Short mmCIF file of C-alpha atoms in Angstrom, two decimals:
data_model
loop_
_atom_site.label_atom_id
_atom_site.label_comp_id
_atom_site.label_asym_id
_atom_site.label_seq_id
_atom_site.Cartn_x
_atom_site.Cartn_y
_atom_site.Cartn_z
CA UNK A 1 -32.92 9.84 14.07
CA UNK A 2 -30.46 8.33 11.79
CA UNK A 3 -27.47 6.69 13.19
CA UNK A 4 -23.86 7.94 12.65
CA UNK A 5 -21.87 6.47 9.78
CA UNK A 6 -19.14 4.67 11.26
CA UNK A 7 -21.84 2.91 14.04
CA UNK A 8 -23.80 2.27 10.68
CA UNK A 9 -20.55 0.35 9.15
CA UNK A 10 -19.18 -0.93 12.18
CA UNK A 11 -22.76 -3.11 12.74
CA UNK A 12 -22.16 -4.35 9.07
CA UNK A 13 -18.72 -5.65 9.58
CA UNK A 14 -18.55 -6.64 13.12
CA UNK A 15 -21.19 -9.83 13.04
CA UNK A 16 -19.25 -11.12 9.61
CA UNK A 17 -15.76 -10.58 11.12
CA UNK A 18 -16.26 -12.52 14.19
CA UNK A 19 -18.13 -15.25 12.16
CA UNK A 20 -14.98 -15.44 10.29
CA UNK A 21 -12.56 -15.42 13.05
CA UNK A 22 -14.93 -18.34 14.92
CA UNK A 23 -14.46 -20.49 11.72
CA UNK A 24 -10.87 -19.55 12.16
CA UNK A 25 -9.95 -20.90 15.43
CA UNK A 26 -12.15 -23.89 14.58
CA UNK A 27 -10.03 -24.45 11.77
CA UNK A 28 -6.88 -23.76 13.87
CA UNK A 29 -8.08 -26.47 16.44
CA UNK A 30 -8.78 -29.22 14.50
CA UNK A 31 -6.02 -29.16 11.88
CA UNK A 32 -2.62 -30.86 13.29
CA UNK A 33 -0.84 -33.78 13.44
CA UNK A 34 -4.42 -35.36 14.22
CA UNK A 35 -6.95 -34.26 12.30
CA UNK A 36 -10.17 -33.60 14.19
CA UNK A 37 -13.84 -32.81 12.21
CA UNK A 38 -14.89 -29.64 12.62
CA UNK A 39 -17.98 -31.07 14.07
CA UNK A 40 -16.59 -33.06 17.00
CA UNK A 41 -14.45 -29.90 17.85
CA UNK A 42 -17.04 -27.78 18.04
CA UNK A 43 -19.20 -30.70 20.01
CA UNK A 44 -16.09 -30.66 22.73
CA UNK A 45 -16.16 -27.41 23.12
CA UNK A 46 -19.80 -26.75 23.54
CA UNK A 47 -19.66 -29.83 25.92
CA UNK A 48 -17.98 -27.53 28.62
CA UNK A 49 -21.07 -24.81 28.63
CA UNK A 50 -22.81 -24.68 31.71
CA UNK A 51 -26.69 -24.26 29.73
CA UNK A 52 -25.56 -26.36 26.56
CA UNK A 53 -23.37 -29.37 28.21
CA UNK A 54 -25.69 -31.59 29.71
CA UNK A 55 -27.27 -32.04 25.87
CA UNK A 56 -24.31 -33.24 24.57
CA UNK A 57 -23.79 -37.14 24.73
CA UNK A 58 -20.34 -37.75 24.66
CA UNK A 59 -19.28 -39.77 22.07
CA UNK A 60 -15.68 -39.48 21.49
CA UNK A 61 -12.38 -40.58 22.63
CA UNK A 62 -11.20 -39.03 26.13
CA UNK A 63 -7.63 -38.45 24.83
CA UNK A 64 -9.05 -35.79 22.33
CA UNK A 65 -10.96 -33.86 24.73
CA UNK A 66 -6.57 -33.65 26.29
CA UNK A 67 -5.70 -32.58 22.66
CA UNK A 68 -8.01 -29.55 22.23
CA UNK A 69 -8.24 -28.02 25.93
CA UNK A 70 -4.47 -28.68 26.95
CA UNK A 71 -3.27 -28.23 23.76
CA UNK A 72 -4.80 -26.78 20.78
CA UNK A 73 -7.50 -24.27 22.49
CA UNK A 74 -4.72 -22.39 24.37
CA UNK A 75 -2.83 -22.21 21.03
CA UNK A 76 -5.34 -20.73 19.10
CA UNK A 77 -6.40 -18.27 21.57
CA UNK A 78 -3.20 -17.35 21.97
CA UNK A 79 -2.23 -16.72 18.31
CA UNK A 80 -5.78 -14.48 18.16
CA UNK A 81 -4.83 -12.39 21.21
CA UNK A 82 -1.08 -11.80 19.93
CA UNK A 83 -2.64 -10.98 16.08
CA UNK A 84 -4.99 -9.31 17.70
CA UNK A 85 -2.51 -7.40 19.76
CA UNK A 86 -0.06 -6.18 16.69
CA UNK A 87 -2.99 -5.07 14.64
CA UNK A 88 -4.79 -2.85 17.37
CA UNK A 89 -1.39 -1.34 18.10
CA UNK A 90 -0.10 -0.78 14.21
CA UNK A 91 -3.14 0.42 13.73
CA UNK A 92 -2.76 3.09 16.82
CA UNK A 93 0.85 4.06 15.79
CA UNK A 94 -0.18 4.61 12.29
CA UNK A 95 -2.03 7.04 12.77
CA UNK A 96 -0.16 8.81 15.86
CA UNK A 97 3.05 8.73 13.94
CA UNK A 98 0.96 9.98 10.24
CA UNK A 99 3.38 7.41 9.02
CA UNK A 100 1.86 4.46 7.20
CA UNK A 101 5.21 2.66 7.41
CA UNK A 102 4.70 2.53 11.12
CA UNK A 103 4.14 -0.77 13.07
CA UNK A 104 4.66 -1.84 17.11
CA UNK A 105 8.27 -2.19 16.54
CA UNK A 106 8.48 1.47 15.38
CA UNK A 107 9.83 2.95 18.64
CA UNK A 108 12.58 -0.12 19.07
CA UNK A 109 9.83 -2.37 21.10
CA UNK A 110 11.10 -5.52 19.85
CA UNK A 111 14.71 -4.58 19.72
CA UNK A 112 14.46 -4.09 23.59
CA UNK A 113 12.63 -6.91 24.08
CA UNK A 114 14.97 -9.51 22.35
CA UNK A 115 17.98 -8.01 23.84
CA UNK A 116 16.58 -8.52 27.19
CA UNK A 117 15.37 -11.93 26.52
CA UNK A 118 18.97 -12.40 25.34
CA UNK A 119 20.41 -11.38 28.30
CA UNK A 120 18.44 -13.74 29.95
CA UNK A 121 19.50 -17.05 28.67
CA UNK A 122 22.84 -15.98 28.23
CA UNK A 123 23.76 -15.41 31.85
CA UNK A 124 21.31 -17.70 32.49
CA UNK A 125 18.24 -15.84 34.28
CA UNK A 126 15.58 -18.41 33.06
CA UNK A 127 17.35 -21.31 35.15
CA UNK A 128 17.25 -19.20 38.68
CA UNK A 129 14.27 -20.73 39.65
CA UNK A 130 12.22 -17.80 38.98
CA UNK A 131 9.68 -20.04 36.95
CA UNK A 132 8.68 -20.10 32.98
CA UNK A 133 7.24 -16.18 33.51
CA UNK A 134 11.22 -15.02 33.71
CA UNK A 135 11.81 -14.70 29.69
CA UNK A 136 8.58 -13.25 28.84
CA UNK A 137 8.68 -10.39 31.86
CA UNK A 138 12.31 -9.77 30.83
CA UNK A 139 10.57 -9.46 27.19
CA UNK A 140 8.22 -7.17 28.97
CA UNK A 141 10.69 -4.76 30.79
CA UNK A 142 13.22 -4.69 28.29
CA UNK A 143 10.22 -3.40 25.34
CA UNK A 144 8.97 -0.88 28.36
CA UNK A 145 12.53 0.69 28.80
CA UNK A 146 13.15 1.28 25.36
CA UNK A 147 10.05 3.12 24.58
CA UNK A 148 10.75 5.25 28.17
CA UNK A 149 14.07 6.23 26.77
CA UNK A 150 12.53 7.09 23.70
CA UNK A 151 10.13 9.15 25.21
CA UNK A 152 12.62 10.60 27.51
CA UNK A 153 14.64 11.77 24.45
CA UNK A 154 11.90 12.58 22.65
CA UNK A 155 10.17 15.24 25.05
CA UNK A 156 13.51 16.92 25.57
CA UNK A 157 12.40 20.11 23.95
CA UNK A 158 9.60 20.25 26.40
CA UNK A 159 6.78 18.76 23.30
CA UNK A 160 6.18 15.37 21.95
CA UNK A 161 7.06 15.84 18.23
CA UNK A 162 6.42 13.35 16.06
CA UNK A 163 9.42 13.42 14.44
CA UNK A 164 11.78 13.48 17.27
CA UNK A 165 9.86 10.57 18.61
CA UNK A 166 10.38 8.31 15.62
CA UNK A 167 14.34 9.52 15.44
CA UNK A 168 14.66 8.81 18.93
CA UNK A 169 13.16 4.99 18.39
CA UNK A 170 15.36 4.41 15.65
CA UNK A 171 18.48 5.91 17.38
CA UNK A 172 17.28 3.73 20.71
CA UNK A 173 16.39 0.65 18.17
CA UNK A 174 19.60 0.64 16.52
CA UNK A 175 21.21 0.40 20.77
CA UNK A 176 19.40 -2.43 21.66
CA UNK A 177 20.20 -4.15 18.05
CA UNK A 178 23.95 -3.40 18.97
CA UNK A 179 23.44 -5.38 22.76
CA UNK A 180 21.29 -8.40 20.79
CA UNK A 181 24.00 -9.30 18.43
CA UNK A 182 26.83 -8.49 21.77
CA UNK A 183 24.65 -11.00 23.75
CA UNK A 184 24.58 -13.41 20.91
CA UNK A 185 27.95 -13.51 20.52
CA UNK A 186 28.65 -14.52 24.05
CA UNK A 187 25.34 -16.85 23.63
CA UNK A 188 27.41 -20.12 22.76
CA UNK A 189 24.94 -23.15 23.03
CA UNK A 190 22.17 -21.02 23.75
CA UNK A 191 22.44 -19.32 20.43
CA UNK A 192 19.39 -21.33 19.18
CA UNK A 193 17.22 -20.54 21.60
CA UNK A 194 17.56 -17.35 21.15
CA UNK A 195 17.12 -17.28 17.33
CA UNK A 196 13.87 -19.51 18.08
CA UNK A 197 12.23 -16.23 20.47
CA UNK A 198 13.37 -14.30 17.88
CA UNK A 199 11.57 -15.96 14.81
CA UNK A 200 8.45 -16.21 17.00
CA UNK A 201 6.30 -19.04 18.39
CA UNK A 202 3.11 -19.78 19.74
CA UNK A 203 4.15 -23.81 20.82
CA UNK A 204 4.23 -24.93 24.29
CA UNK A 205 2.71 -21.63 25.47
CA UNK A 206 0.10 -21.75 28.94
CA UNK A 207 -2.87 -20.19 30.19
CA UNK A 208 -0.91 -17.72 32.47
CA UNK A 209 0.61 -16.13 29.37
CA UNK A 210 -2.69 -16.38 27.53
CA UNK A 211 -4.36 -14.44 31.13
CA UNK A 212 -1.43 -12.07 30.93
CA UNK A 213 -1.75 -11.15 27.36
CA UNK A 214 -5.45 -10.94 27.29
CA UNK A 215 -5.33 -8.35 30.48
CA UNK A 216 -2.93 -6.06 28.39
CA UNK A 217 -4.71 -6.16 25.37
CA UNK A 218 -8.65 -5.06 27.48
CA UNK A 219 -5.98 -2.47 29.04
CA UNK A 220 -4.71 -0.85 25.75
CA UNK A 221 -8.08 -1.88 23.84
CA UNK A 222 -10.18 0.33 26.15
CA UNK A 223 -7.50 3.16 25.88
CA UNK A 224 -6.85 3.24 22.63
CA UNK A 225 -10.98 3.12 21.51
CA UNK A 226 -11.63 5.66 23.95
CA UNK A 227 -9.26 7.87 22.05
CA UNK A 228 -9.90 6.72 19.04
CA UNK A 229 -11.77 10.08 17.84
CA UNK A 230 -9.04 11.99 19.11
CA UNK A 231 -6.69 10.19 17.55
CA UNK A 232 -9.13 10.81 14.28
CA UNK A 233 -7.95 14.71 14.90
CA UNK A 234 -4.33 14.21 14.95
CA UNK A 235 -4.44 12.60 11.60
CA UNK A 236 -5.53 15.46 10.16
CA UNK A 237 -2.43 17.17 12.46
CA UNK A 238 -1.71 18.71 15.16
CA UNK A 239 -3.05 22.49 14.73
CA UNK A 240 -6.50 20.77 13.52
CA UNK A 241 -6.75 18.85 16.28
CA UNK A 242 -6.37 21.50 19.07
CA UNK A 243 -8.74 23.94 17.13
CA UNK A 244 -11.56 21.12 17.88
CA UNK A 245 -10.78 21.12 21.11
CA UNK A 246 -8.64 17.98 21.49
CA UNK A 247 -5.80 17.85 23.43
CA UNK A 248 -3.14 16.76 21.83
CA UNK A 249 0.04 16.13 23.81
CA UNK A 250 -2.44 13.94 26.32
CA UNK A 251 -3.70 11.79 23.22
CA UNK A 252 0.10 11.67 22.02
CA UNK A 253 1.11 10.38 25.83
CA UNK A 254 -1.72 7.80 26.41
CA UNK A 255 -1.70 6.53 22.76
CA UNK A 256 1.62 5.60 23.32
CA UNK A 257 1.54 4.06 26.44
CA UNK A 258 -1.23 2.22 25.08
CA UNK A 259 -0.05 1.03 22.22
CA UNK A 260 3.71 0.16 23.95
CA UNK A 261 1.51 -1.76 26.87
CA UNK A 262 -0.21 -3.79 24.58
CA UNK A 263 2.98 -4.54 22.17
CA UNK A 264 5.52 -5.16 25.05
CA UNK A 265 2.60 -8.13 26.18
CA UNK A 266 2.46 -9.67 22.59
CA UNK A 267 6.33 -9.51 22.55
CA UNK A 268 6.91 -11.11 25.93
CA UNK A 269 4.15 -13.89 25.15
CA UNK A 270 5.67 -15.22 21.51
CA UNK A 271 8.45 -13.17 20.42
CA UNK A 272 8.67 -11.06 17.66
CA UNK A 273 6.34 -11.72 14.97
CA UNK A 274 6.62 -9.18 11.97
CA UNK A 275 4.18 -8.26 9.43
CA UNK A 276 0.73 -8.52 11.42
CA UNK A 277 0.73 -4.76 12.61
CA UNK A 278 1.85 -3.64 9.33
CA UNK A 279 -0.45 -5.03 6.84
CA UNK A 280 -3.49 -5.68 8.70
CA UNK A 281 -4.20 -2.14 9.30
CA UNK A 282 -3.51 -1.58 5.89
CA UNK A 283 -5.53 -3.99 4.46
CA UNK A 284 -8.59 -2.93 7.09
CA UNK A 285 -8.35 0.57 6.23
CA UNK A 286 -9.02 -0.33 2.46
CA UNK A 287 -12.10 -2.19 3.44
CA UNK A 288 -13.80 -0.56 6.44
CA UNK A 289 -12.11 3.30 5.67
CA UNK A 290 -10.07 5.76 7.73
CA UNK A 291 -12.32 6.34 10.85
CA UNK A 292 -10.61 4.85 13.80
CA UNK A 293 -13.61 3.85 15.79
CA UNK A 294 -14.64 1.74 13.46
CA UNK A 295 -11.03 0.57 12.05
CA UNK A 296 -9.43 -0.48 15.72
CA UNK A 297 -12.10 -2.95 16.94
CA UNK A 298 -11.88 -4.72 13.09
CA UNK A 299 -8.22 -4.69 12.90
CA UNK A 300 -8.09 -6.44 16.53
CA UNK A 301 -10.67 -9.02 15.19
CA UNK A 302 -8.78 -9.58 11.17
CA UNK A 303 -5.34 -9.93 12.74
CA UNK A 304 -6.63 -12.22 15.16
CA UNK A 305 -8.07 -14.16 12.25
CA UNK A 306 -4.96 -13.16 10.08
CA UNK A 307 -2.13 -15.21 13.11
CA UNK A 308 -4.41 -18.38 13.68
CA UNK A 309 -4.31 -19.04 9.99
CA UNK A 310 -0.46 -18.59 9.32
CA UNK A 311 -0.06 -20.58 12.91
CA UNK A 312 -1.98 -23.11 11.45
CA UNK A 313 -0.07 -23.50 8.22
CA UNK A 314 3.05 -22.89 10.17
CA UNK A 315 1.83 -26.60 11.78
CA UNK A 316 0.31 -28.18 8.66
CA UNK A 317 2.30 -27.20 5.78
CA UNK A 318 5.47 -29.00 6.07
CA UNK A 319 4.17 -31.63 9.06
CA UNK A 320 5.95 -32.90 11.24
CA UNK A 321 8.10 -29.97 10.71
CA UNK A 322 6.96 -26.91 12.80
CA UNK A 323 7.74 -23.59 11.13
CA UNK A 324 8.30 -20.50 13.18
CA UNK A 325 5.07 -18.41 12.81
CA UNK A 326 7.20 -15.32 12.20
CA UNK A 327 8.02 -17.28 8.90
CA UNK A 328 4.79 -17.67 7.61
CA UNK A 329 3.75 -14.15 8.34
CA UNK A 330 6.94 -12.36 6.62
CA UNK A 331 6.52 -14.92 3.47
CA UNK A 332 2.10 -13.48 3.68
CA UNK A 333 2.86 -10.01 4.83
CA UNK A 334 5.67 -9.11 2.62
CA UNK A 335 4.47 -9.95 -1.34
CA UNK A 336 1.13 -8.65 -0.29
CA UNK A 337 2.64 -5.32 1.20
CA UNK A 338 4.79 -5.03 -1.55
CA UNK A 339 1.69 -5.20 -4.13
CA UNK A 340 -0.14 -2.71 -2.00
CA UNK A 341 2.90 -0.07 -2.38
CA UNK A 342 2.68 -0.74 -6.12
CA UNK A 343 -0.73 -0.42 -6.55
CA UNK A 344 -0.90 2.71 -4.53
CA UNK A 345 1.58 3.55 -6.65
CA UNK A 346 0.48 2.70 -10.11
CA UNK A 347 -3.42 3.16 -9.94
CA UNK A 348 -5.22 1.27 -12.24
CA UNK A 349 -6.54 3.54 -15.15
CA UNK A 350 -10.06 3.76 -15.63
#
């Protein structure tokens, strides 16, 4: 019995993908302000196996093993998990919305988010006490308002149109814009630290926001696989879908809780970083084709791979100088979106 098409593709991408996203975070890990080998990382690491440890002589400085596990690992995981994040949910509200301009900040995610972080360190929410979890959750709530106004607004005619739905973010977006630039106004001194969420960072980030994130994402992940042949259907629209026997306002409701659950995390854990959830999705579906059940899990793993990279030239290209990730991945994202469009565009002639 001959296996189905997209299993048949998905077993001949998956093994080199996460080979390449391995040799990623390697990379990320021992490029910096000290440069590690690639050898002794990958020693260090292996070092704190329970089967594979007690092989490994240690032969290295102590301060390094500091450097990699307090610093560097939870950097590069991070930076996977939010890349990771954007691409999985781009990739879901691409093909919900049948718009291939769509991306997480669609519905006005990040537009809620940053005005709530705003309103944070304005009136000065961070300092209450509360701990380091205040801006991110504030992130978090202020993303999962804006898409339930949205929605709200959006289902008013009793039916989740598409086009309603992406008025309604824009409308919602545009709101929560208007409140950022208020709150930035009154920001005074803590005008800079707002501009810094907003350009996006993955420095000086924990384990608790790497735990957080990584819950969201298995959350949304799960959801948005399991529906990723319905979400196949709807693609092909709405009528289509229902005459196979899919419901559609159910995939429309869970798809986009999904997709908002796992965007509001990556928000609230480094700000808004553009570009990932755009082109990655893009760029996947050109490689691996249209079928979501084998698209979604590559997209997670190549804009995983796609964020550790630009993090790590965000750290190495201009050293000592730190550049804000969301930098790198406008200056990667936008010439190579733009040359997409074109080509699309003007096809090459045979």
């Amino acid at each position: 019995m001959h296996e189905p098409n997209w299993l048949a593709r998905l077993r001949l991408f998956l093994p080199a993908s996460l080979f390449c996203l391995g040799l990623a975070l390697i990379l990320g890990i021992a490029l910096g302000s000290v440069k590690l080998p690639a050898i002794t990382v990958g020693e260090i690491l292996l070092a704190r196996l329970p089967l594979l440890g007690d092989r490994i002589v240690p032969h290295w400085p102590q301060h390094l093993e500091a450097i990699i596990w307090q610093v560097r690992l939870p950097r590069v995981i991070l930076a996977a998990l939010v890349g990771a994040s954007l691409a999985v949910a781009g990739t879901a509200f691409q093909g919900l919305l049948r718009n291939p301009l769509a991306d997480p900040y669609t519905l006005g995610v990040s537009s809620g988010a940053a005005a709530a972080a705003a309103f944070t360190i304005v009136f000065g929410v961070t300092y209450a006490g509360t701990g380091l979890f205040v801006l991110p959750v504030a992130a978090f709530l202020g993303g999962l308002i804006t898409v339930i106004l949205v929605y709200r607004i959006a289902l008013s005619t009793g039916r989740l149109m598409i086009h309603t739905l992406i008025l309604a973010g824009i409308i919602v977006g545009s709101f929560m814009s208007a409140l950022l630039m208020f709150f930035i106004a009154l920001a005074g001194d803590g005008v800079h630290q707002i501009l810094a969420w907003l350009m996006g960072s993955l420095a000086f980030k924990g384990w608790g926001q790497i735990w957080m994130l990584a819950l969201f994402l298995a959350i949304g992940l799960t959801a948005i696989l399991a529906l990723s042949r319905d979400l196949n259907l709807l693609v092909c629209g709405e009528e289509s879908a229902q005459q196979l026997g899919s419901n559609t306002e159910q995939t429309k409701k869970l798809l986009l809780l999904a997709a908002t659950l796992i965007t509001g995390g990556a928000v609230a854990a480094a700000g808004t970083i553009g570009f990932v959830g755009l082109v990655v999705p893009h760029v996947m579906r050109l490689l691996v084709g249209p079928d979501h059940r084998v698209l979604v899990p590559l997209s997670a793993i190549a804009g995983g791979l796609f964020l550790v990279l630009a993090d790590t030239a965000a750290r190495t290209v201009l050293a000592p100088v730190e550049l804000p990730v969301g930098v790198v991945t406008a200056t990667l994202g936008a010439p190579f979106f733009l040359f997409l469009l074109i080509s699309k565009r003007y096809p090459a002639r045979s």
